[in-house]
Amino acid sequence: MGKTNFPAIVNGQRSYVHSNETLYVPSLSYNLLSVAKLTNLGFTIQFNGQSADIVNPFKDTKLKADRVSDLYLLCSEEKKDNTASTASTSMDTPSSGYFLKWHVRLGHLNKIDMMNAIKNCSFEGLKCSNLKCSNIDISNFDCEICIKGKPTKSPFTNVHSRSNVKLQILHLCGPVKVRSIGNARYFITFTDDKTCWTEVRFLKDKSEACEKFKEVKNLLERQSGCKVKFLQTDRGGEYIGEKFDDYLKDLGIQRRLTVKNTHEQNGIAERKNRTPLDIARCSLIQSKLPLSFLAEEIANANYTKNRLPSKSLQGKSPYELWHGRVPNIDYFKTFGCEAFIWNNKKIEKTLSPEL
């Protein structure tokens, strides 16, 4: 509970209103003004169909609110050219609330890619009718979680030409240290060069890298009907060994090694590792879960990223290029949200809870 000032149209002019008793709720998506609280303080509220007037007890101050769908939004800008006043923030509309919900569900996907995905109908299950892009102003949309969880640096110029056949080149990146409730200590990613479809695997020891490669290779070859021809890795010791080399030679898979300490040469795999980590950081910050859940969130982040459209793939997702159809995301939920387990066992007591 504290004091605050918020912008509003007061007596026809833009000003600031002071509130002595404001309840701060960090998880709340919108700023709410209680009608009951206002009337208890002596304010009068007049609803006029498409607008509402809030008048103070002395009858000398009037606030304006415009109706948007089934809500009345406090105006913070004066009307211009007979157009409706804007809401208290550029994102305080029902459509933008739906936008924000899916921004979080899709691993804090950046706002430009979100808008492009909506316009291009890149997903099944996303109700684009609830997202009227023309009514959403994303210019002032800043996600605090994204700022905290996605530090960036200047990009490395990419000189890589993409393969035109699935599994012609398979990029392997890692191991990267990670904490897990399942006692995993590292994770590695395997990325198809053509589609950017990525598999992530967790390791208790770096020596497991070869076995994880065999597992992923068999899975991807069975799914695609193609064979791995090149394996591109860095010069990590877990990838350079007699056992791993002999296995690749027996299968006719050629190894491509990047220059030591030049991660940019293995750019696709490096970026694919960074993206799940970015999504994982954002989700853990938002959910307030401990770092011991990082591996679980990386698995979730990779699952999400495989279904997100990418500029490098001409607006398509790895899922669409790998499976030949757009992904259905209707079942997506926010990582770390509250959930209940359905108890389907017969319960003798009729009134016992079923959840």
mmCIF file of N, CA and C in Angstrom, residues 77-172:
data_model
loop_
_atom_site.group_PDB
_atom_site.id
_atom_site.type_symbol
_atom_site.label_atom_id
_atom_site.label_comp_id
_atom_site.label_asym_id
_atom_site.label_seq_id
_atom_site.Cartn_x
_atom_site.Cartn_y
_atom_site.Cartn_z
ATOM 1 N N GLU A 77 -4.897 10.738 -22.661
ATOM 2 C CA GLU A 77 -4.543 11.665 -23.732
ATOM 3 C C GLU A 77 -5.792 12.382 -24.204
ATOM 4 N N GLU A 78 -5.622 13.640 -24.636
ATOM 5 C CA GLU A 78 -6.742 14.399 -25.165
ATOM 6 C C GLU A 78 -7.144 13.851 -26.525
ATOM 7 N N LYS A 79 -8.436 13.989 -26.864
ATOM 8 C CA LYS A 79 -8.913 13.546 -28.164
ATOM 9 C C LYS A 79 -8.342 14.431 -29.262
ATOM 10 N N LYS A 80 -7.975 13.800 -30.390
ATOM 11 C CA LYS A 80 -7.447 14.539 -31.528
ATOM 12 C C LYS A 80 -8.180 14.096 -32.780
ATOM 13 N N ASP A 81 -8.610 15.072 -33.605
ATOM 14 C CA ASP A 81 -9.289 14.794 -34.874
ATOM 15 C C ASP A 81 -10.506 13.899 -34.678
ATOM 16 N N ASN A 82 -11.243 14.150 -33.568
ATOM 17 C CA ASN A 82 -12.485 13.423 -33.277
ATOM 18 C C ASN A 82 -12.287 11.922 -33.100
ATOM 19 N N THR A 83 -11.064 11.502 -32.821
ATOM 20 C CA THR A 83 -10.828 10.082 -32.553
ATOM 21 C C THR A 83 -10.935 9.825 -31.072
ATOM 22 N N ALA A 84 -11.126 8.569 -30.707
ATOM 23 C CA ALA A 84 -11.290 8.220 -29.298
ATOM 24 C C ALA A 84 -9.998 8.449 -28.547
ATOM 25 N N SER A 85 -10.128 8.818 -27.285
ATOM 26 C CA SER A 85 -8.951 9.000 -26.450
ATOM 27 C C SER A 85 -8.265 7.666 -26.242
ATOM 28 N N THR A 86 -6.949 7.722 -26.088
ATOM 29 C CA THR A 86 -6.216 6.489 -25.838
ATOM 30 C C THR A 86 -6.381 6.067 -24.399
ATOM 31 N N ALA A 87 -6.135 4.798 -24.143
ATOM 32 C CA ALA A 87 -6.269 4.269 -22.792
ATOM 33 C C ALA A 87 -5.086 4.702 -21.953
ATOM 34 N N SER A 88 -5.117 4.310 -20.672
ATOM 35 C CA SER A 88 -4.100 4.765 -19.739
ATOM 36 C C SER A 88 -2.704 4.312 -20.132
ATOM 37 N N THR A 89 -2.570 3.197 -20.836
ATOM 38 C CA THR A 89 -1.297 2.826 -21.443
ATOM 39 C C THR A 89 -1.607 2.224 -22.799
ATOM 40 N N SER A 90 -0.597 2.178 -23.664
ATOM 41 C CA SER A 90 -0.815 1.686 -25.015
ATOM 42 C C SER A 90 -1.158 0.209 -25.036
ATOM 43 N N MET A 91 -0.970 -0.497 -23.941
ATOM 44 C CA MET A 91 -1.241 -1.927 -23.916
ATOM 45 C C MET A 91 -2.449 -2.269 -23.061
ATOM 46 N N ASP A 92 -3.221 -1.273 -22.594
ATOM 47 C CA ASP A 92 -4.348 -1.546 -21.709
ATOM 48 C C ASP A 92 -5.631 -1.767 -22.492
ATOM 49 N N THR A 93 -5.701 -2.763 -23.352
ATOM 50 C CA THR A 93 -6.902 -3.121 -24.081
ATOM 51 C C THR A 93 -7.081 -4.627 -23.997
ATOM 52 N N PRO A 94 -8.320 -5.116 -24.231
ATOM 53 C CA PRO A 94 -8.523 -6.561 -24.184
ATOM 54 C C PRO A 94 -7.622 -7.311 -25.162
ATOM 55 N N SER A 95 -7.460 -6.766 -26.392
ATOM 56 C CA SER A 95 -6.605 -7.424 -27.378
ATOM 57 C C SER A 95 -5.170 -7.495 -26.903
ATOM 58 N N SER A 96 -4.699 -6.388 -26.308
ATOM 59 C CA SER A 96 -3.311 -6.366 -25.864
ATOM 60 C C SER A 96 -3.098 -7.270 -24.654
ATOM 61 N N GLY A 97 -4.146 -7.494 -23.865
ATOM 62 C CA GLY A 97 -4.041 -8.440 -22.759
ATOM 63 C C GLY A 97 -3.825 -9.852 -23.274
ATOM 64 N N TYR A 98 -4.532 -10.192 -24.344
ATOM 65 C CA TYR A 98 -4.354 -11.494 -24.990
ATOM 66 C C TYR A 98 -2.959 -11.580 -25.602
ATOM 67 N N PHE A 99 -2.504 -10.465 -26.172
ATOM 68 C CA PHE A 99 -1.150 -10.377 -26.739
ATOM 69 C C PHE A 99 -0.102 -10.642 -25.668
ATOM 70 N N LEU A 100 -0.266 -10.000 -24.508
ATOM 71 C CA LEU A 100 0.691 -10.163 -23.415
ATOM 72 C C LEU A 100 0.706 -11.602 -22.908
ATOM 73 N N LYS A 101 -0.478 -12.220 -22.800
ATOM 74 C CA LYS A 101 -0.556 -13.602 -22.318
ATOM 75 C C LYS A 101 0.232 -14.536 -23.239
ATOM 76 N N TRP A 102 0.078 -14.359 -24.549
ATOM 77 C CA TRP A 102 0.783 -15.238 -25.475
ATOM 78 C C TRP A 102 2.251 -14.863 -25.612
ATOM 79 N N HIS A 103 2.579 -13.613 -25.383
ATOM 80 C CA HIS A 103 3.995 -13.219 -25.328
ATOM 81 C C HIS A 103 4.713 -14.034 -24.248
ATOM 82 N N VAL A 104 4.068 -14.221 -23.106
ATOM 83 C CA VAL A 104 4.653 -14.986 -22.005
ATOM 84 C C VAL A 104 4.634 -16.479 -22.318
ATOM 85 N N ARG A 105 3.500 -16.985 -22.821
ATOM 86 C CA ARG A 105 3.394 -18.419 -23.122
ATOM 87 C C ARG A 105 4.411 -18.863 -24.175
ATOM 88 N N LEU A 106 4.739 -17.972 -25.090
ATOM 89 C CA LEU A 106 5.682 -18.309 -26.154
ATOM 90 C C LEU A 106 7.111 -17.953 -25.780
ATOM 91 N N GLY A 107 7.394 -18.018 -24.489
ATOM 92 C CA GLY A 107 8.763 -17.837 -24.025
ATOM 93 C C GLY A 107 9.272 -16.429 -24.164
ATOM 94 N N HIS A 108 8.354 -15.426 -24.010
ATOM 95 C CA HIS A 108 8.720 -14.015 -24.129
ATOM 96 C C HIS A 108 9.273 -13.710 -25.523
ATOM 97 N N LEU A 109 8.564 -14.219 -26.536
ATOM 98 C CA LEU A 109 8.901 -13.937 -27.928
ATOM 99 C C LEU A 109 8.859 -12.434 -28.162
ATOM 100 N N ASN A 110 9.861 -11.887 -28.873
ATOM 101 C CA ASN A 110 9.920 -10.434 -29.050
ATOM 102 C C ASN A 110 8.701 -9.923 -29.803
ATOM 103 N N LYS A 111 8.354 -8.656 -29.575
ATOM 104 C CA LYS A 111 7.081 -8.104 -30.027
ATOM 105 C C LYS A 111 6.950 -8.067 -31.553
ATOM 106 N N ILE A 112 8.055 -7.843 -32.265
ATOM 107 C CA ILE A 112 7.988 -7.796 -33.724
ATOM 108 C C ILE A 112 7.649 -9.171 -34.290
ATOM 109 N N ASP A 113 8.338 -10.202 -33.803
ATOM 110 C CA ASP A 113 8.049 -11.563 -34.266
ATOM 111 C C ASP A 113 6.651 -12.006 -33.851
ATOM 112 N N MET A 114 6.183 -11.547 -32.683
ATOM 113 C CA MET A 114 4.817 -11.850 -32.253
ATOM 114 C C MET A 114 3.810 -11.286 -33.250
ATOM 115 N N MET A 115 3.968 -10.015 -33.613
ATOM 116 C CA MET A 115 3.038 -9.375 -34.541
ATOM 117 C C MET A 115 3.079 -10.058 -35.910
ATOM 118 N N ASN A 116 4.273 -10.390 -36.388
ATOM 119 C CA ASN A 116 4.389 -11.057 -37.686
ATOM 120 C C ASN A 116 3.752 -12.440 -37.657
ATOM 121 N N ALA A 117 3.932 -13.163 -36.552
ATOM 122 C CA ALA A 117 3.343 -14.500 -36.429
ATOM 123 C C ALA A 117 1.819 -14.424 -36.438
ATOM 124 N N ILE A 118 1.277 -13.394 -35.773
ATOM 125 C CA ILE A 118 -0.177 -13.214 -35.730
ATOM 126 C C ILE A 118 -0.716 -12.891 -37.120
ATOM 127 N N LYS A 119 -0.054 -11.952 -37.810
ATOM 128 C CA LYS A 119 -0.511 -11.535 -39.141
ATOM 129 C C LYS A 119 -0.424 -12.675 -40.150
ATOM 130 N N ASN A 120 0.614 -13.500 -40.023
ATOM 131 C CA ASN A 120 0.832 -14.580 -40.983
ATOM 132 C C ASN A 120 0.168 -15.886 -40.580
ATOM 133 N N CYS A 121 -0.543 -15.879 -39.426
ATOM 134 C CA CYS A 121 -1.210 -17.092 -38.927
ATOM 135 C C CYS A 121 -0.231 -18.273 -38.898
ATOM 136 N N SER A 122 0.881 -18.067 -38.203
ATOM 137 C CA SER A 122 1.948 -19.071 -38.161
ATOM 138 C C SER A 122 1.642 -20.231 -37.227
ATOM 139 N N PHE A 123 0.534 -20.149 -36.481
ATOM 140 C CA PHE A 123 0.195 -21.202 -35.526
ATOM 141 C C PHE A 123 -1.250 -21.637 -35.711
ATOM 142 N N GLU A 124 -1.547 -22.863 -35.302
ATOM 143 C CA GLU A 124 -2.918 -23.293 -35.053
ATOM 144 C C GLU A 124 -3.173 -23.158 -33.561
ATOM 145 N N GLY A 125 -4.395 -22.790 -33.186
ATOM 146 C CA GLY A 125 -4.732 -22.697 -31.769
ATOM 147 C C GLY A 125 -4.636 -21.297 -31.215
ATOM 148 N N LEU A 126 -3.960 -20.387 -31.928
ATOM 149 C CA LEU A 126 -3.876 -18.998 -31.495
ATOM 150 C C LEU A 126 -5.046 -18.255 -32.118
ATOM 151 N N LYS A 127 -5.959 -17.762 -31.278
ATOM 152 C CA LYS A 127 -7.177 -17.121 -31.767
ATOM 153 C C LYS A 127 -6.861 -15.707 -32.247
ATOM 154 N N CYS A 128 -6.497 -15.628 -33.533
ATOM 155 C CA CYS A 128 -6.099 -14.338 -34.094
ATOM 156 C C CYS A 128 -7.243 -13.333 -34.061
ATOM 157 N N SER A 129 -8.498 -13.816 -34.008
ATOM 158 C CA SER A 129 -9.632 -12.896 -33.936
ATOM 159 C C SER A 129 -9.623 -12.101 -32.642
ATOM 160 N N ASN A 130 -8.975 -12.639 -31.604
ATOM 161 C CA ASN A 130 -8.870 -11.921 -30.333
ATOM 162 C C ASN A 130 -7.730 -10.917 -30.336
ATOM 163 N N LEU A 131 -6.942 -10.927 -31.401
ATOM 164 C CA LEU A 131 -5.788 -10.037 -31.486
ATOM 165 C C LEU A 131 -5.960 -9.122 -32.690
ATOM 166 N N LYS A 132 -6.595 -8.004 -32.479
ATOM 167 C CA LYS A 132 -6.791 -7.040 -33.550
ATOM 168 C C LYS A 132 -5.527 -6.195 -33.664
ATOM 169 N N CYS A 133 -4.643 -6.620 -34.565
ATOM 170 C CA CYS A 133 -3.318 -6.007 -34.656
ATOM 171 C C CYS A 133 -3.399 -4.514 -34.903
ATOM 172 N N SER A 134 -4.407 -4.078 -35.666
ATOM 173 C CA SER A 134 -4.499 -2.657 -35.978
ATOM 174 C C SER A 134 -4.804 -1.825 -34.744
ATOM 175 N N ASN A 135 -5.344 -2.454 -33.690
ATOM 176 C CA ASN A 135 -5.698 -1.721 -32.477
ATOM 177 C C ASN A 135 -4.634 -1.825 -31.393
ATOM 178 N N ILE A 136 -3.543 -2.532 -31.672
ATOM 179 C CA ILE A 136 -2.503 -2.713 -30.665
ATOM 180 C C ILE A 136 -1.293 -1.860 -31.009
ATOM 181 N N ASP A 137 -0.949 -0.950 -30.131
ATOM 182 C CA ASP A 137 0.248 -0.133 -30.300
ATOM 183 C C ASP A 137 1.364 -0.760 -29.473
ATOM 184 N N ILE A 138 2.341 -1.358 -30.164
ATOM 185 C CA ILE A 138 3.419 -2.049 -29.452
ATOM 186 C C ILE A 138 4.658 -1.180 -29.302
ATOM 187 N N SER A 139 4.562 0.081 -29.736
ATOM 188 C CA SER A 139 5.746 0.942 -29.692
ATOM 189 C C SER A 139 6.238 1.153 -28.267
ATOM 190 N N ASN A 140 5.298 1.171 -27.304
ATOM 191 C CA ASN A 140 5.678 1.385 -25.907
ATOM 192 C C ASN A 140 5.617 0.107 -25.082
ATOM 193 N N PHE A 141 5.528 -1.034 -25.777
ATOM 194 C CA PHE A 141 5.432 -2.303 -25.062
ATOM 195 C C PHE A 141 6.823 -2.762 -24.650
ATOM 196 N N ASP A 142 7.121 -2.644 -23.383
ATOM 197 C CA ASP A 142 8.406 -3.086 -22.848
ATOM 198 C C ASP A 142 8.143 -4.094 -21.738
ATOM 199 N N CYS A 143 8.726 -5.274 -21.873
ATOM 200 C CA CYS A 143 8.551 -6.327 -20.877
ATOM 201 C C CYS A 143 9.747 -6.309 -19.929
ATOM 202 N N GLU A 144 9.482 -6.050 -18.661
ATOM 203 C CA GLU A 144 10.554 -5.979 -17.671
ATOM 204 C C GLU A 144 11.291 -7.308 -17.556
ATOM 205 N N ILE A 145 10.550 -8.410 -17.680
ATOM 206 C CA ILE A 145 11.172 -9.732 -17.595
ATOM 207 C C ILE A 145 12.154 -9.933 -18.749
ATOM 208 N N CYS A 146 11.795 -9.477 -19.956
ATOM 209 C CA CYS A 146 12.687 -9.609 -21.113
ATOM 210 C C CYS A 146 13.962 -8.799 -20.915
ATOM 211 N N ILE A 147 13.823 -7.606 -20.349
ATOM 212 C CA ILE A 147 14.991 -6.759 -20.112
ATOM 213 C C ILE A 147 15.959 -7.451 -19.161
ATOM 214 N N LYS A 148 15.421 -8.102 -18.134
ATOM 215 C CA LYS A 148 16.264 -8.787 -17.156
ATOM 216 C C LYS A 148 16.851 -10.084 -17.698
ATOM 217 N N GLY A 149 16.084 -10.789 -18.528
ATOM 218 C CA GLY A 149 16.482 -12.144 -18.918
ATOM 219 C C GLY A 149 17.152 -12.282 -20.262
ATOM 220 N N LYS A 150 17.208 -11.196 -21.071
ATOM 221 C CA LYS A 150 17.771 -11.311 -22.416
ATOM 222 C C LYS A 150 18.855 -10.277 -22.683
ATOM 223 N N PRO A 151 19.988 -10.345 -21.997
ATOM 224 C CA PRO A 151 21.091 -9.446 -22.324
ATOM 225 C C PRO A 151 21.637 -9.778 -23.703
ATOM 226 N N THR A 152 21.968 -8.743 -24.489
ATOM 227 C CA THR A 152 22.439 -8.972 -25.853
ATOM 228 C C THR A 152 23.744 -8.239 -26.113
ATOM 229 N N LYS A 153 24.397 -8.655 -27.171
ATOM 230 C CA LYS A 153 25.609 -7.973 -27.620
ATOM 231 C C LYS A 153 25.560 -7.877 -29.139
ATOM 232 N N SER A 154 26.478 -7.128 -29.730
ATOM 233 C CA SER A 154 26.488 -6.949 -31.174
ATOM 234 C C SER A 154 26.640 -8.296 -31.868
ATOM 235 N N PRO A 155 25.845 -8.548 -32.912
ATOM 236 C CA PRO A 155 25.891 -9.854 -33.571
ATOM 237 C C PRO A 155 27.138 -10.038 -34.414
ATOM 238 N N PHE A 156 27.499 -11.306 -34.604
ATOM 239 C CA PHE A 156 28.617 -11.676 -35.469
ATOM 240 C C PHE A 156 28.086 -11.810 -36.889
ATOM 241 N N THR A 157 28.797 -11.256 -37.874
ATOM 242 C CA THR A 157 28.353 -11.333 -39.256
ATOM 243 C C THR A 157 28.318 -12.790 -39.706
ATOM 244 N N ASN A 158 27.175 -13.230 -40.188
ATOM 245 C CA ASN A 158 26.995 -14.634 -40.549
ATOM 246 C C ASN A 158 27.391 -14.872 -42.004
ATOM 247 N N VAL A 159 28.328 -15.771 -42.219
ATOM 248 C CA VAL A 159 28.764 -16.097 -43.575
ATOM 249 C C VAL A 159 28.303 -17.509 -43.944
ATOM 250 N N HIS A 160 27.411 -18.073 -43.172
ATOM 251 C CA HIS A 160 26.978 -19.458 -43.349
ATOM 252 C C HIS A 160 25.903 -19.551 -44.426
ATOM 253 N N SER A 161 26.043 -20.493 -45.345
ATOM 254 C CA SER A 161 25.009 -20.772 -46.340
ATOM 255 C C SER A 161 24.280 -22.035 -45.907
ATOM 256 N N ARG A 162 22.952 -21.965 -45.878
ATOM 257 C CA ARG A 162 22.155 -23.047 -45.321
ATOM 258 C C ARG A 162 22.061 -24.239 -46.278
ATOM 259 N N SER A 163 22.005 -25.429 -45.711
ATOM 260 C CA SER A 163 21.842 -26.652 -46.498
ATOM 261 C C SER A 163 20.455 -26.691 -47.119
ATOM 262 N N ASN A 164 20.321 -27.445 -48.195
ATOM 263 C CA ASN A 164 19.009 -27.597 -48.824
ATOM 264 C C ASN A 164 18.444 -29.000 -48.652
ATOM 265 N N VAL A 165 19.094 -29.817 -47.826
ATOM 266 C CA VAL A 165 18.639 -31.180 -47.551
ATOM 267 C C VAL A 165 18.664 -31.409 -46.044
ATOM 268 N N LYS A 166 17.623 -32.027 -45.527
ATOM 269 C CA LYS A 166 17.576 -32.330 -44.093
ATOM 270 C C LYS A 166 18.751 -33.220 -43.692
ATOM 271 N N LEU A 167 19.336 -32.897 -42.552
ATOM 272 C CA LEU A 167 20.413 -33.669 -41.922
ATOM 273 C C LEU A 167 21.707 -33.713 -42.734
ATOM 274 N N GLN A 168 21.804 -32.886 -43.789
ATOM 275 C CA GLN A 168 23.085 -32.823 -44.494
ATOM 276 C C GLN A 168 24.181 -32.375 -43.528
ATOM 277 N N ILE A 169 23.822 -31.394 -42.681
ATOM 278 C CA ILE A 169 24.737 -30.948 -41.630
ATOM 279 C C ILE A 169 23.976 -30.943 -40.312
ATOM 280 N N LEU A 170 24.530 -31.574 -39.306
ATOM 281 C CA LEU A 170 23.955 -31.559 -37.961
ATOM 282 C C LEU A 170 24.939 -30.832 -37.046
ATOM 283 N N HIS A 171 24.460 -29.755 -36.432
ATOM 284 C CA HIS A 171 25.305 -28.966 -35.536
ATOM 285 C C HIS A 171 25.149 -29.487 -34.112
ATOM 286 N N LEU A 172 26.260 -29.660 -33.440
ATOM 287 C CA LEU A 172 26.257 -30.095 -32.045
ATOM 288 C C LEU A 172 26.933 -29.012 -31.211
#
